[in-house]
PDB file of C-alpha atoms in Angstrom:
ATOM      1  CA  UNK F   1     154.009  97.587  71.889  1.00 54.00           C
ATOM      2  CA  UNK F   2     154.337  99.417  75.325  1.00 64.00           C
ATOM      3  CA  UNK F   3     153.026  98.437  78.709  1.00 64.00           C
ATOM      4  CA  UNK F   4     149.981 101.323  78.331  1.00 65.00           C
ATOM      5  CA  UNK F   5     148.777 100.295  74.806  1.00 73.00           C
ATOM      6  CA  UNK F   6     148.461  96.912  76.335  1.00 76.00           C
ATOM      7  CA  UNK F   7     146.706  97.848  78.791  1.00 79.00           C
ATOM      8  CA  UNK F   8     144.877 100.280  77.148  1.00 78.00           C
ATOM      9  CA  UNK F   9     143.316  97.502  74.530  1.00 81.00           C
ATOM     10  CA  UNK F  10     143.095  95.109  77.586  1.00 83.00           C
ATOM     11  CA  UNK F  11     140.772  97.455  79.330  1.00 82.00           C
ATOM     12  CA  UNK F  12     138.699  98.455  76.370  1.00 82.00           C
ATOM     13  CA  UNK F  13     138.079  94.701  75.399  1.00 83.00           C
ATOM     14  CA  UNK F  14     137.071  93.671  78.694  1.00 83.00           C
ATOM     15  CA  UNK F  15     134.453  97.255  78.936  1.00 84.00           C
ATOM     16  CA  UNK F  16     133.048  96.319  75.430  1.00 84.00           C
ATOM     17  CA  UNK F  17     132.280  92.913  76.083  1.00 84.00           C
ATOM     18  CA  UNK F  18     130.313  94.315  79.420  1.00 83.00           C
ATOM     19  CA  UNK F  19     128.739  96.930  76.704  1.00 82.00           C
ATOM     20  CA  UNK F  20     127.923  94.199  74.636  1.00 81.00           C
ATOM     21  CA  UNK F  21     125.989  91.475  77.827  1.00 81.00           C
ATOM     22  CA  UNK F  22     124.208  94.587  79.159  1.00 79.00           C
ATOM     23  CA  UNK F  23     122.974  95.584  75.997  1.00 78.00           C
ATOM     24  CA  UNK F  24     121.378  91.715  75.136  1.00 76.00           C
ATOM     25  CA  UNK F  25     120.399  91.931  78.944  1.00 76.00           C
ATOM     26  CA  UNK F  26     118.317  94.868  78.641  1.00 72.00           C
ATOM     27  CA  UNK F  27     116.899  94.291  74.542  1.00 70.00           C
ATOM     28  CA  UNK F  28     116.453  90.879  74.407  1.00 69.00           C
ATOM     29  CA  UNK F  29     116.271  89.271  78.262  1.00 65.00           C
ATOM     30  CA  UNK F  30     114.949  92.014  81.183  1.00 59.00           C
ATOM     31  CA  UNK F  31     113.764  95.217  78.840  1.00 54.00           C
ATOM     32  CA  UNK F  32     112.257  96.773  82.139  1.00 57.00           C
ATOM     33  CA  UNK F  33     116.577  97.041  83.271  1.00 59.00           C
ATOM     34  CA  UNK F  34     117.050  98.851  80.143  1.00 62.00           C
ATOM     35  CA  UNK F  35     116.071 102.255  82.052  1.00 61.00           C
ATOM     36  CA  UNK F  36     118.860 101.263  84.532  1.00 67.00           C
ATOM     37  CA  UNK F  37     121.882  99.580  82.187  1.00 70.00           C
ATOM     38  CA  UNK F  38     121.497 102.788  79.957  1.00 68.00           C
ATOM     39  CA  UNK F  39     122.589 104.936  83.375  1.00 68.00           C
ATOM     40  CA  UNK F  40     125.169 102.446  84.296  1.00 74.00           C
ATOM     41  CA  UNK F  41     126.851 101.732  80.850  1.00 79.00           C
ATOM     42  CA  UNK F  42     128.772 105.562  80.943  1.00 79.00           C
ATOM     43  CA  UNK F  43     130.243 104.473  84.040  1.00 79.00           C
ATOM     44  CA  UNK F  44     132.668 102.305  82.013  1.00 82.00           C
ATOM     45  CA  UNK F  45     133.336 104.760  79.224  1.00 84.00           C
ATOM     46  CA  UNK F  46     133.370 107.669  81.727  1.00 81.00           C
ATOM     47  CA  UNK F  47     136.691 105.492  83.615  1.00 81.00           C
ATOM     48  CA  UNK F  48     138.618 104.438  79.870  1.00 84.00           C
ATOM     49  CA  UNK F  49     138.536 107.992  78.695  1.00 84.00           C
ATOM     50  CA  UNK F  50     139.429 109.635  82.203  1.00 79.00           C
ATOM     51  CA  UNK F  51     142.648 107.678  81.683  1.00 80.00           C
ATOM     52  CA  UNK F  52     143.277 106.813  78.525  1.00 82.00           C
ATOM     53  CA  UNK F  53     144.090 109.312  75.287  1.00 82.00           C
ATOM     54  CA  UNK F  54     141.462 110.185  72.744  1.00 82.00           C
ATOM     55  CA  UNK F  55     142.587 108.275  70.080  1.00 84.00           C
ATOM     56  CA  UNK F  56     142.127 105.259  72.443  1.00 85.00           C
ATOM     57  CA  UNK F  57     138.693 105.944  73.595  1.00 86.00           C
ATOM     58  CA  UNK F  58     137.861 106.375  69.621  1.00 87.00           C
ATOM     59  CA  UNK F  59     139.261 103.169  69.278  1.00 87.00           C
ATOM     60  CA  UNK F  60     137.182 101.314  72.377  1.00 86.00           C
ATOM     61  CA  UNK F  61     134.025 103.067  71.306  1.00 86.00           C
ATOM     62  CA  UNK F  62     134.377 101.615  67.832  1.00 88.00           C
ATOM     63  CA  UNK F  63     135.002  98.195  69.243  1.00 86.00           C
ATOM     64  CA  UNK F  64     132.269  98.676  71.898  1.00 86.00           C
ATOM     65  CA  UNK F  65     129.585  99.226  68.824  1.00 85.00           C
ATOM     66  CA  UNK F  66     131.232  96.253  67.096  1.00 85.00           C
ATOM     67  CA  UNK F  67     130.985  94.079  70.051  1.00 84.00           C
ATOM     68  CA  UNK F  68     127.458  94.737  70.583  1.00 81.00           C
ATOM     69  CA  UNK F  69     126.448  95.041  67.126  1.00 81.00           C
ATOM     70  CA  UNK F  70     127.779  91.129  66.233  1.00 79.00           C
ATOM     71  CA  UNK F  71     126.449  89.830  70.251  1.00 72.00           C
ATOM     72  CA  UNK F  72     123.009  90.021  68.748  1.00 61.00           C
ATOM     73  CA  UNK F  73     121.546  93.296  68.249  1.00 61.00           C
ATOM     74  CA  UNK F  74     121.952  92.690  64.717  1.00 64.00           C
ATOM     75  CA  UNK F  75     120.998  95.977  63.133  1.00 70.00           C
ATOM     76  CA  UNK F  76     124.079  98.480  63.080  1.00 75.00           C
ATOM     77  CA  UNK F  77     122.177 101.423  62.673  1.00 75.00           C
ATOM     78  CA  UNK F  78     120.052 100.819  65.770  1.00 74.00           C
ATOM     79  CA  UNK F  79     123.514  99.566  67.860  1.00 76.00           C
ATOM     80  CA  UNK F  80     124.593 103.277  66.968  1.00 77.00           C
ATOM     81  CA  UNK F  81     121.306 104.843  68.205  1.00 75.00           C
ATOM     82  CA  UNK F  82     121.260 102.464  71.272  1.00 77.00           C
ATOM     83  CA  UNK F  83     124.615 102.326  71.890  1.00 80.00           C
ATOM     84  CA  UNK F  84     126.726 105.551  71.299  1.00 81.00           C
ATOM     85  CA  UNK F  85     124.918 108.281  73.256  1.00 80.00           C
ATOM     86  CA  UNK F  86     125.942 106.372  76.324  1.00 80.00           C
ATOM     87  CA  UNK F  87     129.245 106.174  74.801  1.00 85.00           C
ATOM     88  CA  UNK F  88     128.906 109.800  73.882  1.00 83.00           C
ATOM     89  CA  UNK F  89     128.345 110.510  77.379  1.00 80.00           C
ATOM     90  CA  UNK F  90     131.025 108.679  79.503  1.00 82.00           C
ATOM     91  CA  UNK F  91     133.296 109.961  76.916  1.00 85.00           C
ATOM     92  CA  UNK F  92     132.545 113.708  77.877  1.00 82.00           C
ATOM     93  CA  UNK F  93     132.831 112.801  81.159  1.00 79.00           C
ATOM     94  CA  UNK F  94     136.276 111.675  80.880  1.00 80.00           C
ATOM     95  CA  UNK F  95     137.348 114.607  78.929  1.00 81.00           C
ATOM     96  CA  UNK F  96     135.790 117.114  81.833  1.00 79.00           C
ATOM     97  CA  UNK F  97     137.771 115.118  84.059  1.00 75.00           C
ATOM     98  CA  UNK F  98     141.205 115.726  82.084  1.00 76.00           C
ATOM     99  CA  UNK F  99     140.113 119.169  81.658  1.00 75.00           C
ATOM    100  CA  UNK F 100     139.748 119.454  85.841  1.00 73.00           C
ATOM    101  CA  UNK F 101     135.801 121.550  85.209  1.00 76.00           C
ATOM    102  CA  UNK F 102     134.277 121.221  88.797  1.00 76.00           C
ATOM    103  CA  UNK F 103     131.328 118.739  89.216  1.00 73.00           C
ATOM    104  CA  UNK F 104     128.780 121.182  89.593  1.00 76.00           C
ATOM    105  CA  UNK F 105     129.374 122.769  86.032  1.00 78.00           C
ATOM    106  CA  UNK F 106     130.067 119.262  84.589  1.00 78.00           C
ATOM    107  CA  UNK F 107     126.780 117.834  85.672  1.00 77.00           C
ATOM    108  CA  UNK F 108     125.328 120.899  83.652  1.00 80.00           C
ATOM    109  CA  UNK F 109     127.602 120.154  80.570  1.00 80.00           C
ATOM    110  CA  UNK F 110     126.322 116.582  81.014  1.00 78.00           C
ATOM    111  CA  UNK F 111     123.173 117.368  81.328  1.00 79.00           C
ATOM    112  CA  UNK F 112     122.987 119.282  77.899  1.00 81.00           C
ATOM    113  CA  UNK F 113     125.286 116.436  76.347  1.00 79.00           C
ATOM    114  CA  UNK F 114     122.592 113.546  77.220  1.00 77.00           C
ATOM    115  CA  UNK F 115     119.599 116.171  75.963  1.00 79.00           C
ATOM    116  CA  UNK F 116     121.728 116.722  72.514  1.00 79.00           C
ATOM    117  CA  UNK F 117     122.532 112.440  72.417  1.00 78.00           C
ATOM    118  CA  UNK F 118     118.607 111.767  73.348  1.00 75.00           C
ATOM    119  CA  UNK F 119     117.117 114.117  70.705  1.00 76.00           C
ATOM    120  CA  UNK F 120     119.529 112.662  68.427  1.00 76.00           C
ATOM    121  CA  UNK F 121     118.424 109.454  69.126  1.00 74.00           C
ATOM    122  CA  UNK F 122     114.941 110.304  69.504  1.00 73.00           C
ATOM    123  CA  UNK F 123     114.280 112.028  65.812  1.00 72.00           C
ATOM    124  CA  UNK F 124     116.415 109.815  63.905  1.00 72.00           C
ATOM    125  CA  UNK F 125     114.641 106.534  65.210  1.00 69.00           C
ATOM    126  CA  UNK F 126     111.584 108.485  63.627  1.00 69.00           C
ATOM    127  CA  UNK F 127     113.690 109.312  60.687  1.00 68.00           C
ATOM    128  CA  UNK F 128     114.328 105.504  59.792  1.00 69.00           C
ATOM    129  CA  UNK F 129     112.088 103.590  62.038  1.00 63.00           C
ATOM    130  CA  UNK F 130     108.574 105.748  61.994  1.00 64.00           C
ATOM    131  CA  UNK F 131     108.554 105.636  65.569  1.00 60.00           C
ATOM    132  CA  UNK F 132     106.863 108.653  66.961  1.00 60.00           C
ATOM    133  CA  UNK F 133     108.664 108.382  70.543  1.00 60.00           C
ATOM    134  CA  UNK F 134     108.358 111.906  70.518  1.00 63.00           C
ATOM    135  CA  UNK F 135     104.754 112.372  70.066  1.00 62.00           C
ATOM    136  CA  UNK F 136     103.691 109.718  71.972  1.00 59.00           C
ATOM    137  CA  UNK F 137     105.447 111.592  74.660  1.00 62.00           C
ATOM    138  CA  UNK F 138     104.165 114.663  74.203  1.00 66.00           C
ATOM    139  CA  UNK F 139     100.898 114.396  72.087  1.00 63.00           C
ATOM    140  CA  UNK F 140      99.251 118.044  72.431  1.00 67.00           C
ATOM    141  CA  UNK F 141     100.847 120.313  69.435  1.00 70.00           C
ATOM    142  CA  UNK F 142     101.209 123.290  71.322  1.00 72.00           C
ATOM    143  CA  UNK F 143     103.343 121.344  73.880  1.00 73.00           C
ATOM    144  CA  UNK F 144     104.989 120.085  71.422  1.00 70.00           C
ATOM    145  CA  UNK F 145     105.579 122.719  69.255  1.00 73.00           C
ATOM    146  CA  UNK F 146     106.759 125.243  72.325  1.00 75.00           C
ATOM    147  CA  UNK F 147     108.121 123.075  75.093  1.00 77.00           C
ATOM    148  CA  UNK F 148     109.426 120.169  73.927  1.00 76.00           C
ATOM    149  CA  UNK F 149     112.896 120.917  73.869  1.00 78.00           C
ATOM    150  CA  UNK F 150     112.556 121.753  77.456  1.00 82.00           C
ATOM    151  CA  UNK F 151     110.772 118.683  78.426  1.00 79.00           C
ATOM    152  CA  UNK F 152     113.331 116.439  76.906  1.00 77.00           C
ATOM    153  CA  UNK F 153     115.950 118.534  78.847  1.00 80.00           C
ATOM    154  CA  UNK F 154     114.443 118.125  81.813  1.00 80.00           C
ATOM    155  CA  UNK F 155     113.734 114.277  80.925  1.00 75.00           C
ATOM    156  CA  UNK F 156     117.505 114.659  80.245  1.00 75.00           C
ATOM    157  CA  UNK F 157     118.731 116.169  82.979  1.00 76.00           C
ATOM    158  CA  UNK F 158     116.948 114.109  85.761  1.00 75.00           C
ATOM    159  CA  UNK F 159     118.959 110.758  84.328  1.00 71.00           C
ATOM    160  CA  UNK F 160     122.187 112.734  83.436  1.00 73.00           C
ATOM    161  CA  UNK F 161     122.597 114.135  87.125  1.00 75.00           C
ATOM    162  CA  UNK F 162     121.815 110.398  88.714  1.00 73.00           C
ATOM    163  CA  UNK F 163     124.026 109.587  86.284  1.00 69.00           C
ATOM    164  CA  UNK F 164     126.714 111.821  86.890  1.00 71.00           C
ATOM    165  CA  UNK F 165     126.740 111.184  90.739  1.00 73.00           C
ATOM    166  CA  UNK F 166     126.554 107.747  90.277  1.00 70.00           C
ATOM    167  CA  UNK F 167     129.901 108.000  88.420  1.00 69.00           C
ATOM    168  CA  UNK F 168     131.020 111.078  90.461  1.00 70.00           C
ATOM    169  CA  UNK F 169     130.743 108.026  93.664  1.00 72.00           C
ATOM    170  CA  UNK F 170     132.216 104.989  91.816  1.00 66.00           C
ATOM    171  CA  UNK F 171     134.876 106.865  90.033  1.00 67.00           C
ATOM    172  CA  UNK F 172     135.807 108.543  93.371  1.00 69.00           C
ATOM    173  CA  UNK F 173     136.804 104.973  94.762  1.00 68.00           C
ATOM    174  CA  UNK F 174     139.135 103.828  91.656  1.00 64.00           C
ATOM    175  CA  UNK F 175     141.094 107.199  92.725  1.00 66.00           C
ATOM    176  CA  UNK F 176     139.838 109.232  90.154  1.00 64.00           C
ATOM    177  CA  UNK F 177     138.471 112.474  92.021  1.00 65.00           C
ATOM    178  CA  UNK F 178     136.311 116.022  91.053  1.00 64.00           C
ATOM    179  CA  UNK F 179     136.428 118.936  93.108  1.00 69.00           C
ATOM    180  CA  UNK F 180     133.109 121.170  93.529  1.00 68.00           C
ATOM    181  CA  UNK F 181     132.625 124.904  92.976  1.00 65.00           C
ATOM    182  CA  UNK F 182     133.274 127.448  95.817  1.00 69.00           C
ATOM    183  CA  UNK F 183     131.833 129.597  93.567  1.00 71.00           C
ATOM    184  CA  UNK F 184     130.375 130.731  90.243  1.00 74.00           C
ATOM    185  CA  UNK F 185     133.636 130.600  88.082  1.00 76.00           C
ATOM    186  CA  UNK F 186     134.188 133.187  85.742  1.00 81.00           C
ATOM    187  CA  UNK F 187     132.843 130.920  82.516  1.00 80.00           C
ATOM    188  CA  UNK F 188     129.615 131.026  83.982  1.00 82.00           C
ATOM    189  CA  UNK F 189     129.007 134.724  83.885  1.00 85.00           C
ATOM    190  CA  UNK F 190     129.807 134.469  80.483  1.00 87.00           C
ATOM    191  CA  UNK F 191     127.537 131.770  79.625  1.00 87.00           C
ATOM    192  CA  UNK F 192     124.900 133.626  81.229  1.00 87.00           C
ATOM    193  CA  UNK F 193     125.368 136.442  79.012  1.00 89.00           C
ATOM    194  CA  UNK F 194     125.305 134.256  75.650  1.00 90.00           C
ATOM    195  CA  UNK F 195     121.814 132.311  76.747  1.00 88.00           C
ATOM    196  CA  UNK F 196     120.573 135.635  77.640  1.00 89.00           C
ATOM    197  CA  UNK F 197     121.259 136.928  73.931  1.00 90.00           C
ATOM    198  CA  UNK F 198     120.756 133.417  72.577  1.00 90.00           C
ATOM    199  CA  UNK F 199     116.909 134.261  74.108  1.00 88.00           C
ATOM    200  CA  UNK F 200     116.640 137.513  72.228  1.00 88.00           C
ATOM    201  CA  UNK F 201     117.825 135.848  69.172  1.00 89.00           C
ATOM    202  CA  UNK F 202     115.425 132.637  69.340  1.00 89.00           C
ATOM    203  CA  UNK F 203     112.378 134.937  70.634  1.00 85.00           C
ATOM    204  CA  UNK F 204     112.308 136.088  66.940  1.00 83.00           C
ATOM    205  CA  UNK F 205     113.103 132.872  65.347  1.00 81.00           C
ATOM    206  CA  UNK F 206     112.409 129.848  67.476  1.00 84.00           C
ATOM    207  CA  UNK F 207     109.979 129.448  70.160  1.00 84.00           C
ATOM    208  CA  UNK F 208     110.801 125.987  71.438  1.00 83.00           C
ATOM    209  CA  UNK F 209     114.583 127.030  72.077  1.00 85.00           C
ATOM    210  CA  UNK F 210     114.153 129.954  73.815  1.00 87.00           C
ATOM    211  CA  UNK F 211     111.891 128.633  76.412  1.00 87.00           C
ATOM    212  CA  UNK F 212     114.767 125.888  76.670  1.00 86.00           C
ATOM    213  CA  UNK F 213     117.216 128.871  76.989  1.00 87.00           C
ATOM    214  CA  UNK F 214     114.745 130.185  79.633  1.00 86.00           C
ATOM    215  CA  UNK F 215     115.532 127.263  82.101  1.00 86.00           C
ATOM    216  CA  UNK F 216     119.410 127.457  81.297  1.00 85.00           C
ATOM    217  CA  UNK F 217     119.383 130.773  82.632  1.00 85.00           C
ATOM    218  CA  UNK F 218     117.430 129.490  85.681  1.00 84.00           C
ATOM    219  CA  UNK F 219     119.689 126.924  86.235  1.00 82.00           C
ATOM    220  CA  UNK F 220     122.372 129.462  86.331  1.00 82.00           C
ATOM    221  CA  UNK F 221     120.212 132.006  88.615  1.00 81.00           C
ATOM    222  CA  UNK F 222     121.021 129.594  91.456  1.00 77.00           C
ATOM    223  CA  UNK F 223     124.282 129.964  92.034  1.00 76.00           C
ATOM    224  CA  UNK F 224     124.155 133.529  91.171  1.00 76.00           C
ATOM    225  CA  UNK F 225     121.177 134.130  94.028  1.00 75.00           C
ATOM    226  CA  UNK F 226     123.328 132.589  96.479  1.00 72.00           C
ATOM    227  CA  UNK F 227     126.122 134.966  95.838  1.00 73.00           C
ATOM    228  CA  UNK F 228     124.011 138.065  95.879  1.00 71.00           C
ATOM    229  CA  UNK F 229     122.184 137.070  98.971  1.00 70.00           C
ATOM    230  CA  UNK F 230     125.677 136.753 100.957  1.00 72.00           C
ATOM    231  CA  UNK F 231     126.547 140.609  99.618  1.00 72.00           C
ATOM    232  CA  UNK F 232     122.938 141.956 100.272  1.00 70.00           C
ATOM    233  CA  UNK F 233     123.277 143.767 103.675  1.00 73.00           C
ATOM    234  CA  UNK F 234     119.301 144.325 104.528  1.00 71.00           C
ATOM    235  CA  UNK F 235     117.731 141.184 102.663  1.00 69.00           C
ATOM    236  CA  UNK F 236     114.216 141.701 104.741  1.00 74.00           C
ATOM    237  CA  UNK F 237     113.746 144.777 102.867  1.00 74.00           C
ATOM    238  CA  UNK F 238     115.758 144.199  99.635  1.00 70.00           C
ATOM    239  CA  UNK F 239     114.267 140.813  98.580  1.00 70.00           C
ATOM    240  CA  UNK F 240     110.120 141.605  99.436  1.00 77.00           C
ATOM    241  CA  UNK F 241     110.456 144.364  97.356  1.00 78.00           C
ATOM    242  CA  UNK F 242     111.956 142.871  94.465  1.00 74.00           C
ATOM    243  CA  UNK F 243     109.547 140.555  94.279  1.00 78.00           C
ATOM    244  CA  UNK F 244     106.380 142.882  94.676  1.00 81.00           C
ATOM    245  CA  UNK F 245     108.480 145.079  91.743  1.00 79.00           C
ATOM    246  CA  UNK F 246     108.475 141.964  89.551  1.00 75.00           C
ATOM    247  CA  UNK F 247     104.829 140.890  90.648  1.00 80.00           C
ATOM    248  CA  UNK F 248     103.859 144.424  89.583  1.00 83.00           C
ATOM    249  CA  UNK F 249     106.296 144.361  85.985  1.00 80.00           C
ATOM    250  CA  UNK F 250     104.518 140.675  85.129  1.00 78.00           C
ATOM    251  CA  UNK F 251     100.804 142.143  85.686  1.00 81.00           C
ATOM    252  CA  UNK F 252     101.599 144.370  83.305  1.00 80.00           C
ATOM    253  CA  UNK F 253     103.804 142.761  80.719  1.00 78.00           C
ATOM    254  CA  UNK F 254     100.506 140.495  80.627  1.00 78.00           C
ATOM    255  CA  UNK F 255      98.173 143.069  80.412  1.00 77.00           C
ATOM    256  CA  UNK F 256      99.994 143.907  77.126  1.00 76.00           C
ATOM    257  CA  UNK F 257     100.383 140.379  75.952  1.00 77.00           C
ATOM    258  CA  UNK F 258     104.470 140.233  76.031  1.00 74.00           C
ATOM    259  CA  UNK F 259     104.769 137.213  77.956  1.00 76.00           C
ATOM    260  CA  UNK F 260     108.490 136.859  77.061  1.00 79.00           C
ATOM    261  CA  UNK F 261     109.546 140.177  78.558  1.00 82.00           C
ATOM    262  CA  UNK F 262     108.596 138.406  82.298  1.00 81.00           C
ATOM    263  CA  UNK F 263     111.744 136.365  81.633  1.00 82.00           C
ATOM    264  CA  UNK F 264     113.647 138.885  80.363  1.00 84.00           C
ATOM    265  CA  UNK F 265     112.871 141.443  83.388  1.00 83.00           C
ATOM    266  CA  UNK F 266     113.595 138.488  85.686  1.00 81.00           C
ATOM    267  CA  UNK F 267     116.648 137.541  84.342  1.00 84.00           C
ATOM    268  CA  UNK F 268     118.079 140.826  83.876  1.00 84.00           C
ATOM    269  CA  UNK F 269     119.662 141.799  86.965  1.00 83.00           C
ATOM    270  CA  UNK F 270     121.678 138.565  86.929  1.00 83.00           C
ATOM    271  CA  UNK F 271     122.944 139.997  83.496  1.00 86.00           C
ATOM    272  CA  UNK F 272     124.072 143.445  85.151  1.00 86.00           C
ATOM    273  CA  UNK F 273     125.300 141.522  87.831  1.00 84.00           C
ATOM    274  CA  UNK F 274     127.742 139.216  85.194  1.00 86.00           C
ATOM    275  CA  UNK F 275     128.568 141.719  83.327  1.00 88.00           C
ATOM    276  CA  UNK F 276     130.094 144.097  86.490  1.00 85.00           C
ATOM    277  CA  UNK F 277     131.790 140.569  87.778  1.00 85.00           C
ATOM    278  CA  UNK F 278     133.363 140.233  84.486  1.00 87.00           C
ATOM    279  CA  UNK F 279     134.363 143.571  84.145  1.00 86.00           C
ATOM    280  CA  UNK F 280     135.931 143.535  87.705  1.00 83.00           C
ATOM    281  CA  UNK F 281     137.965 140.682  86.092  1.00 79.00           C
ATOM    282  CA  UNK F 282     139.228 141.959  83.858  1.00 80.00           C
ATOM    283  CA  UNK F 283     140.160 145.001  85.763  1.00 74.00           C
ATOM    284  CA  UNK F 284     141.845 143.108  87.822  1.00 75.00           C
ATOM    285  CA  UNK F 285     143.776 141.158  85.504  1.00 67.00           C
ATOM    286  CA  UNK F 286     145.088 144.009  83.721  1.00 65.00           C
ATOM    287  CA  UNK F 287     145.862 145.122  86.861  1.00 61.00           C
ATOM    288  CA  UNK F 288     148.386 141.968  87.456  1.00 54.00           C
TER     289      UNK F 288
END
């Protein structure tokens, strides 16, 4: 057995047995740290799989359950609900970091990777527990019904960023280091496009996800503001009028009851604007 497998199981033994105290810590001795041990356990996953190949992180997150499942949790089924979306997380983590993705556009990934682990989590503890977490969070049906997708992404997204930057800091001192966007890279035009068609699409079909495709697109407005704000020569004049145009486009989109064409008249000159940045790509690359 080579140097790195030893090292490898080594590592994972000594991060699983930390899984496995936190997790009695937080169920069984101090629930109130459970908030905080579920933001610090990805840390440890987030380091293994940074370094180590995937068939060894499969391997330590299989022991990791094991560990904590047999320390006293007990019940496999909720180790795997409690357990594995942090697992889940740090392991994604790791994988952006082999894959060199820019912190800025991995916190996003991240932050749709811990709203996908906590709905997950969320509806199958209902599923085989009856325990309405869900409702209890969000009790009025309409809410529920139309927003809360987007309220457990934003739930989501406010522990996966502290997360990330928490890990983002520590992993930084072990060596292990993320560079940040200069700019919107060229996979976020595209992904602007799809959630813009992914919100045509779901308007028809499914309410809840295209109001969660609504704040995607926001989220990816930011960056794009910045860039056309830095190319925009008279931005007294440019930017007042675009927003008494839209002022004036929502009165009226109101007055006729199509409340989802104010996000799609909003977030359509981002789309022109992506789709004349990727076509100067590719121009440009053909070009080379």
């Amino acid at each position: 057995m080579s140097n790195y497998n030893i090292k490898a199981i080594a590592l994972g033994g000594i991060f699983a047995t930390i899984y496995g105290i936190l997790t009695v810590l937080s169920i069984y001795t101090l629930p109130i740290l459970s908030i905080f041990t579920l933001m610090i356990m990805p840390i440890f996953a987030a380091y293994y799989s940074s370094i180590y190949s995937f068939k060894n992180t499969i391997i330590f997150n299989i022991a990791t359950v094991f560990i904590c499942f047999i320390l006293g949790i007990g019940d496999l089924l909720f180790t795997i609900l409690y357990i594995v979306p942090t697992l889940i997380v740090g392991d994604v983590y790791g994988l952006i970091n082999k894959k060199n993705i820019p912190l800025y556009t991995s916190i996003f990934l991240q932050c749709i990777t811990y709203s996908i682990t906590n709905v997950l989590a969320l509806y199958l503890s209902e599923a085989f527990y009856d325990v309405k977490i869900i409702e209890l969070i969000i009790a009025d049906e309409f809410i529920y019904e139309n927003f809360s997708l987007t309220i457990l992404f934003v739930l989501s997204s406010a522990e996966a960023i502290f997360s990330s930057m928490f890990i983002y800091e520590q992993l930084n001192k072990l060596k292990i280091k993320k560079e940040k966007e200069k700019s919107m890279p060229i996979y976020g035009y595209i992904a602007y496009i799809i959630i813009y068609l992914l919100m045509i699409l779901f308007t028809f079909v499914y309410k809840n996800a295209f109001y969660l495709m609504c704040v995607f697109e926001l989220i990816l407005c930011v960056p794009l503001y910045f860039q056309i704000e830095k190319k925009v020569k008279y931005k007294n004049i440019f930017f007042p009028l675009f927003i008494i145009l839209y002022i004036s486009i929502c009165f009226f989109f109101c007055y006729l009851k199509l409340f989802e064409m104010i996000f799609f008249t909003l977030y359509l000159f981002g789309l022109l604007y992506c789709i004349v940045k990727i076509l100067n790509y590719l121009y440009n690359e053909r070009k080379v």
